[in-house]
Amino acid sequence: MPRINSPAELEEFRRAILSKRDDKRPCITLCSGSACHATGSEKVADAIMAELESHGLKDQVDVRRTGCHGFCEQGPILVVYPEGISYLKVKPEDVCEIVSHTFKEKKLVERLLYVDPNTGDKSSHEHDIPFYKNQQRLILGLNTKIDPKSLEDYLAVGGYQAMAKALLQMTPEQVIGEVKQAKLRGRGGAGFPSGTKWEFARNAPGDQKYVVVNCDEGDPGAYMDRALMEGNPFTVLEGLLIGAYAIGASEGYIYVRQEYPLAVDNLTVAIREAEEHGFLGKNILGSGFDFTVKVHRGAGAFICGEETSLLQSLEGKPGEPKPRPPFPAVRGLWGKPTNINNVETWANIPVIINKGAEYFSSIGTESSKGTKVFSLVGKVNNTGLVEVPMGMPLRDIIFKIGGGVPNGKKFKAVQTGGPSGGCIPEEYLDVKVDFDELMKMGAMMGSGGMIVMDEDTCLVDIARYFLEFLSDESCGKCVPCREGIRQMLKVMTAITQGKGKEGDIELLENMAMATQGAALCALGKTAPNPVLSTLKYFRHEYEAHIKEKRCPALSCKELIAFHIEPAKCKGCGSCLRKCPANAIEGGKKTIHVIDQEKCTKCGTCIEACPAAFQAISKLSGVPVPEPPAPSARALA
Amino acid sequence: MCMDIAKIDNIIDKHNAEQSSLIQILLDIQSEHNWLPKQALDRVGERLDVPMSRIQHITTFYKAFSQVPKGRHQIHVCMGTACHVRGAQRVLDTISDAIGIKAGETDAELKFSLETVNCLGCCALGPVMVIDGEYHGNVAPAQSAEVLKNYE
């Protein structure tokens, strides 16, 4: 591959790529992000190749494996161009029909189209599906158009234009000015103004400076960084390079969790391609700017997402946080000025440089500009990655885009911001989502995890869950975090087990305040948020656990029991056959009975009982009724 | 147990025997052997000139590392929030009952190792379990125990 030495050569190269491409040429794109990969997109890809071969269409149809499209629950996702027909949940055996119907006869394969669960309407194109229709995919949009291993694809959609513009037409100060004017705030969670952060690093004295991409996405329930890094590593690299130029850094690091092997692979290819074309290395595009990048894999520690810990880890040490100041902008990696931003933050930079600060800041709210990618998961119909302008009400995200709560259950709360965030109840669903509004609710933007919970979710258990997670992940360096979280967890665990005492709630509140005030880093300072927010909005659930030994959501294992109602049992044996603990007694035409001693409360029996019978119920806070005597169990 | 020191040396050389690459070197050894044998750690310490105390600190701090041998089949159950609200704990409990070990343990025959992970980033498919790198999404407790019967 030729090295590209100037913006003119870049444009010439781009023209050459585009001249080989034809928008009207048939093309199949297949989502190959991690979720689709898990649901079998690999086998679908093999089937596509074999099918095209057997029809002699191999040279007439392009096949492109793209990154995550976002509608993960409906994967594998296959889109047929030029029409843009979207097929969902595609299996290898469907491919034959897609090729013969859609390519040869230009007909739709109806059963693979999206069906709206509420109206029964079918949609044949991505832009018609409510999930996509209400989004604004500024950052994620390119994922569906490019193969993450093909630099040519990225150049074909305008890639590296922003880099050329920044390096050749703008001074570093102008770049920083543009980012400041765009009012971009860090997407890692805290929402610090990115331009200001860059300026600190630029103004810090020192010849050697570093820039770092934080892709240690440990937040349970959030995976937008994964999707971006896997689907479009080029844009992250381009953003990083522009930032390095603005700050005056000649070296960069990309810190990726080792749990994301595909992200590491795709990124490694993107870096190699960039090096070969001269987009990394010496004298990039003839601008005189030099920049190199290294990939560093994390080793499984949530705390390494915290910037001072991440830097320790980059140096090959245990990732323990350091007090700030000094901030990394002044004394970071190897003691040199360092700027760290999250993946999504870096990915916003090319957009800002290409389209300008004015365009960017026209999107969003007064204090939070641009879009935000959320991972909308949990008890919601359309799960997946969602990108919306800042300021969209929670209700629109969950009900318009997410399609509401499945199985006719009632919405209970939405948890935002992961372990640092909080739970928001239904009465505040009209709050506009931005950094400050969420903070006012006692929740947080965090990295953008949005977990929807229905009436079956126990909020006390959720708060306990986050404490358990954090107690496990606390690095243990400072006492308030190490002990504070552990003691809160002890009290919370006792409550969910029905061993809660009067005064526990007040004790929790005291410990939460102490931990919040005294912990060294953000992990400890924000750890009490899930407890405090659930106490604020769902205090009655705590009280039911403590005073009545009852779990209102029928979820806490120690407080519930499963019971077969004799009047409803038809003796079909479905539950008995499925029970993994052999806890069900019964026989043909006999009322079944659960042995409460043996029951592990896994809930398999409820799922196994035919919907027409619904003979099994969950109980909490009441004694389990005595089963009928063996002699009285025969059914007519 | 016999160790191939040349292989370890290769990994160390690939990272130019730099002290700052300690974690990267250990990750490579871990993915090669599934665990970190003492001999390998000794060699790393020697070549990188890093004291064993620091290596031990790292191998115990980061979750990716194991200083005990792992089973032939590795089961990872995702305990991320999305999986949690969809019943990951019940899946974990059922698997644990079925194979007789707790999370973090390996059975005596070295057949299975059971681990929990905090979010695999496949939240839309929860609950998720991964066996030897193969993903199983939307698993029900009984089904998870059933799948394990296919492993020798």
CSV table of C-alpha atoms in Angstrom, one decimal, chain A residues 336-510:
chain,number,residue,atom,x,y,z
A,336,LYS,CA,4.4,13.3,32.2
A,337,PRO,CA,1.4,15.3,31.2
A,338,THR,CA,-1.3,12.9,30.0
A,339,ASN,CA,-4.8,13.3,28.7
A,340,ILE,CA,-7.3,10.4,29.1
A,341,ASN,CA,-10.7,10.3,27.5
A,342,ASN,CA,-13.2,7.6,27.0
A,343,VAL,CA,-13.8,5.8,23.7
A,344,GLU,CA,-17.0,7.6,22.9
A,345,THR,CA,-15.5,11.0,23.7
A,346,TRP,CA,-12.7,10.4,21.2
A,347,ALA,CA,-15.2,9.2,18.6
A,348,ASN,CA,-17.0,12.5,18.9
A,349,ILE,CA,-13.9,14.5,17.8
A,350,PRO,CA,-13.9,13.8,14.1
A,351,VAL,CA,-17.6,14.8,14.0
A,352,ILE,CA,-16.8,18.1,15.7
A,353,ILE,CA,-13.9,18.9,13.4
A,354,ASN,CA,-15.8,17.8,10.2
A,355,LYS,CA,-19.1,19.5,10.9
A,356,GLY,CA,-18.0,22.3,13.2
A,357,ALA,CA,-18.7,23.3,16.8
A,358,GLU,CA,-21.8,25.1,15.8
A,359,TYR,CA,-23.5,22.0,14.3
A,360,PHE,CA,-22.4,19.9,17.3
A,361,SER,CA,-23.7,22.3,19.9
A,362,SER,CA,-27.0,22.7,18.1
A,363,ILE,CA,-27.8,19.2,19.3
A,364,GLY,CA,-28.6,18.5,23.0
A,365,THR,CA,-29.5,20.6,26.0
A,366,GLU,CA,-28.1,23.8,27.4
A,367,SER,CA,-25.5,22.1,29.5
A,368,SER,CA,-25.0,18.8,27.6
A,369,LYS,CA,-24.3,18.9,23.9
A,370,GLY,CA,-24.3,16.3,21.2
A,371,THR,CA,-25.7,12.8,21.4
A,372,LYS,CA,-25.1,10.0,23.9
A,373,VAL,CA,-25.0,6.3,23.3
A,374,PHE,CA,-27.0,4.2,25.9
A,375,SER,CA,-27.1,0.5,26.3
A,376,LEU,CA,-30.8,-0.1,26.8
A,377,VAL,CA,-31.1,-3.5,28.5
A,378,GLY,CA,-32.9,-5.5,31.1
A,379,LYS,CA,-36.7,-5.8,31.1
A,380,VAL,CA,-37.4,-4.0,27.9
A,381,ASN,CA,-38.7,-5.2,24.5
A,382,ASN,CA,-36.1,-3.7,22.2
A,383,THR,CA,-32.8,-4.2,23.9
A,384,GLY,CA,-29.6,-2.8,22.3
A,385,LEU,CA,-27.5,0.2,21.8
A,386,VAL,CA,-29.4,3.5,21.4
A,387,GLU,CA,-28.0,6.8,20.4
A,388,VAL,CA,-30.1,9.9,21.1
A,389,PRO,CA,-29.6,13.6,21.4
A,390,MET,CA,-29.0,14.7,24.9
A,391,GLY,CA,-32.2,15.9,26.5
A,392,MET,CA,-34.5,13.2,25.3
A,393,PRO,CA,-37.0,12.2,28.0
A,394,LEU,CA,-36.4,8.8,29.7
A,395,ARG,CA,-39.9,7.8,28.8
A,396,ASP,CA,-39.2,8.3,25.0
A,397,ILE,CA,-36.1,6.2,25.2
A,398,ILE,CA,-37.7,3.3,27.1
A,399,PHE,CA,-41.1,3.3,25.5
A,400,LYS,CA,-40.7,4.8,22.0
A,401,ILE,CA,-37.3,3.3,21.2
A,402,GLY,CA,-37.3,0.4,23.6
A,403,GLY,CA,-40.9,-0.5,23.0
A,404,GLY,CA,-41.7,-0.8,26.7
A,405,VAL,CA,-41.7,-3.6,29.2
A,406,PRO,CA,-42.2,-7.2,27.8
A,407,ASN,CA,-44.8,-9.7,28.8
A,408,GLY,CA,-47.4,-7.2,29.9
A,409,LYS,CA,-45.5,-6.5,33.1
A,410,LYS,CA,-45.4,-3.1,34.9
A,411,PHE,CA,-42.5,-0.8,34.6
A,412,LYS,CA,-40.9,-0.2,38.0
A,413,ALA,CA,-37.6,1.7,37.6
A,414,VAL,CA,-34.7,2.4,35.4
A,415,GLN,CA,-31.1,2.2,36.7
A,416,THR,CA,-28.7,4.5,35.0
A,417,GLY,CA,-24.9,5.0,35.4
A,418,GLY,CA,-24.1,1.5,36.6
A,419,PRO,CA,-22.6,1.0,40.1
A,420,SER,CA,-22.0,4.8,40.4
A,421,GLY,CA,-25.6,5.6,39.5
A,422,GLY,CA,-29.1,5.3,40.8
A,423,CYS,CA,-32.6,4.0,40.2
A,424,ILE,CA,-35.2,6.3,38.8
A,425,PRO,CA,-38.9,5.5,39.5
A,426,GLU,CA,-41.8,5.9,37.1
A,427,GLU,CA,-43.0,9.3,38.4
A,428,TYR,CA,-39.8,10.9,37.1
A,429,LEU,CA,-39.7,9.3,33.7
A,430,ASP,CA,-40.3,12.6,32.0
A,431,VAL,CA,-36.9,13.9,33.1
A,432,LYS,CA,-34.7,15.0,30.2
A,433,VAL,CA,-31.6,12.9,30.1
A,434,ASP,CA,-28.5,14.9,30.4
A,435,PHE,CA,-25.5,15.0,32.8
A,436,ASP,CA,-27.0,17.5,35.2
A,437,GLU,CA,-30.6,16.3,35.2
A,438,LEU,CA,-29.7,12.8,36.1
A,439,MET,CA,-27.4,14.0,38.8
A,440,LYS,CA,-30.3,15.9,40.3
A,441,MET,CA,-32.2,12.7,40.4
A,442,GLY,CA,-29.5,11.0,42.5
A,443,ALA,CA,-28.6,9.0,39.5
A,444,MET,CA,-25.7,9.6,37.0
A,445,MET,CA,-25.0,9.4,33.3
A,446,GLY,CA,-22.1,7.1,34.0
A,447,SER,CA,-20.9,5.5,30.9
A,448,GLY,CA,-24.5,5.1,29.7
A,449,GLY,CA,-25.9,1.8,31.0
A,450,MET,CA,-29.6,2.0,31.2
A,451,ILE,CA,-31.2,-1.0,32.9
A,452,VAL,CA,-34.9,-1.3,32.8
A,453,MET,CA,-36.6,-3.1,35.7
A,454,ASP,CA,-40.1,-4.4,35.9
A,455,GLU,CA,-42.3,-5.4,38.9
A,456,ASP,CA,-40.4,-8.7,39.3
A,457,THR,CA,-37.2,-6.9,40.1
A,458,CYS,CA,-36.4,-6.2,43.8
A,459,LEU,CA,-34.8,-2.9,44.2
A,460,VAL,CA,-33.3,-3.8,47.5
A,461,ASP,CA,-31.6,-6.7,45.8
A,462,ILE,CA,-30.3,-4.5,43.0
A,463,ALA,CA,-28.7,-2.1,45.5
A,464,ARG,CA,-27.2,-5.1,47.2
A,465,TYR,CA,-26.0,-6.4,43.8
A,466,PHE,CA,-24.1,-3.2,43.1
A,467,LEU,CA,-22.5,-3.2,46.6
A,468,GLU,CA,-21.4,-6.8,46.1
A,469,PHE,CA,-19.9,-5.9,42.7
A,470,LEU,CA,-18.1,-2.9,44.2
A,471,SER,CA,-16.9,-4.7,47.3
A,472,ASP,CA,-15.4,-7.3,45.0
A,473,GLU,CA,-13.8,-4.6,42.8
A,474,SER,CA,-12.6,-2.1,45.4
A,475,CYS,CA,-8.8,-2.1,45.2
A,476,GLY,CA,-8.7,-1.9,49.0
A,477,LYS,CA,-6.2,0.9,49.2
A,478,CYS,CA,-8.3,3.2,51.2
A,479,VAL,CA,-10.3,2.3,54.3
A,480,PRO,CA,-13.6,4.1,53.7
A,481,CYS,CA,-14.1,2.3,50.4
A,482,ARG,CA,-12.8,-1.1,51.5
A,483,GLU,CA,-14.7,-1.2,54.8
A,484,GLY,CA,-17.5,1.1,54.1
A,485,ILE,CA,-18.7,-0.9,51.1
A,486,ARG,CA,-18.2,-4.2,52.9
A,487,GLN,CA,-20.2,-3.2,56.0
A,488,MET,CA,-23.0,-1.8,53.9
A,489,LEU,CA,-23.0,-5.0,51.9
A,490,LYS,CA,-23.3,-7.1,55.1
A,491,VAL,CA,-26.3,-5.1,56.3
A,492,MET,CA,-27.9,-5.2,52.9
A,493,THR,CA,-27.4,-9.0,52.5
A,494,ALA,CA,-29.0,-9.5,55.9
A,495,ILE,CA,-32.0,-7.5,54.8
A,496,THR,CA,-32.5,-9.4,51.6
A,497,GLN,CA,-32.2,-12.7,53.6
A,498,GLY,CA,-34.9,-11.6,56.0
A,499,LYS,CA,-32.5,-10.9,58.8
A,500,GLY,CA,-32.8,-7.1,58.8
A,501,LYS,CA,-33.3,-5.3,62.1
A,502,GLU,CA,-34.9,-2.0,63.1
A,503,GLY,CA,-32.4,0.8,62.6
A,504,ASP,CA,-30.7,-0.9,59.7
A,505,ILE,CA,-31.9,1.8,57.3
A,506,GLU,CA,-30.5,4.6,59.4
A,507,LEU,CA,-27.2,2.7,59.8
A,508,LEU,CA,-27.0,2.3,56.0
A,509,GLU,CA,-27.6,6.0,55.5
A,510,ASN,CA,-24.8,6.8,58.0
